[in-house]
């Protein structure tokens, strides 16, 4: 029962049960985790509460470094994302960056419509541009199919945006093993689908976007 004095007490209770269960299986789990994190993966995903990053790939805390925002966007002026990316690449030395979108994304739906939502409209403006850049591909699709297609196009574009950062390119110049991947998650079946757009070096980029040291 929820404590009327603390409407979030049930969440604290859940946390205690969770931590006790993990500690029972591995008494050194939390002490070990508190000393240092060594994730091999950076996850750039959507803020949608139905896509819990660690859970959908079966990883424990400490195994996946995570950044999430509305519609899993990689924006060149987003200092939050760039800070996460640089820390993951330069300090944690992750080997894989995963951009993961999901079908039925609310941000994508909003970008396909004309209703004003406020500040978020500015964040999603690039999605409108993608829709009209690939206008021919959207012909004769149902509204649901349009959303899912733009979700896929968006993931592919954000993979490219990650690769165009000096952070990732400098890691490749240093000879570090680093790959960027594009995935999409199905809300209806809980399955991840690889969009086959992985990039592992400068040779896969268009010359205009390659930086030299």
GROMACS .gro file of N, CA and C in nm, residues 24 76 83-85 99 106-107 179:
model
   27
   24UNK      N    1   2.232  -1.065  -0.257
   24UNK     CA    2   2.221  -1.204  -0.215
   24UNK      C    3   2.291  -1.296  -0.316
   76UNK      N    4   2.461   1.856  -3.330
   76UNK     CA    5   2.599   1.904  -3.320
   76UNK      C    6   2.620   2.009  -3.213
   83UNK      N    7   2.913   1.591  -2.438
   83UNK     CA    8   2.988   1.561  -2.316
   83UNK      C    9   2.982   1.413  -2.282
   84UNK      N   10   2.863   1.355  -2.297
   84UNK     CA   11   2.849   1.211  -2.274
   84UNK      C   12   2.933   1.133  -2.374
   85UNK      N   13   2.925   1.173  -2.500
   85UNK     CA   14   3.001   1.105  -2.605
   85UNK      C   15   3.150   1.111  -2.580
   99UNK      N   16   2.313   0.374  -3.158
   99UNK     CA   17   2.199   0.465  -3.168
   99UNK      C   18   2.076   0.377  -3.185
  106UNK      N   19   0.688   0.883  -3.034
  106UNK     CA   20   0.601   1.000  -3.021
  106UNK      C   21   0.663   1.125  -3.078
  107UNK      N   22   0.794   1.140  -3.066
  107UNK     CA   23   0.861   1.256  -3.122
  107UNK      C   24   0.852   1.258  -3.274
  179UNK      N   25   3.318   0.131  -3.306
  179UNK     CA   26   3.217   0.116  -3.411
  179UNK      C   27   3.088   0.183  -3.368
   0.00000   0.00000   0.00000
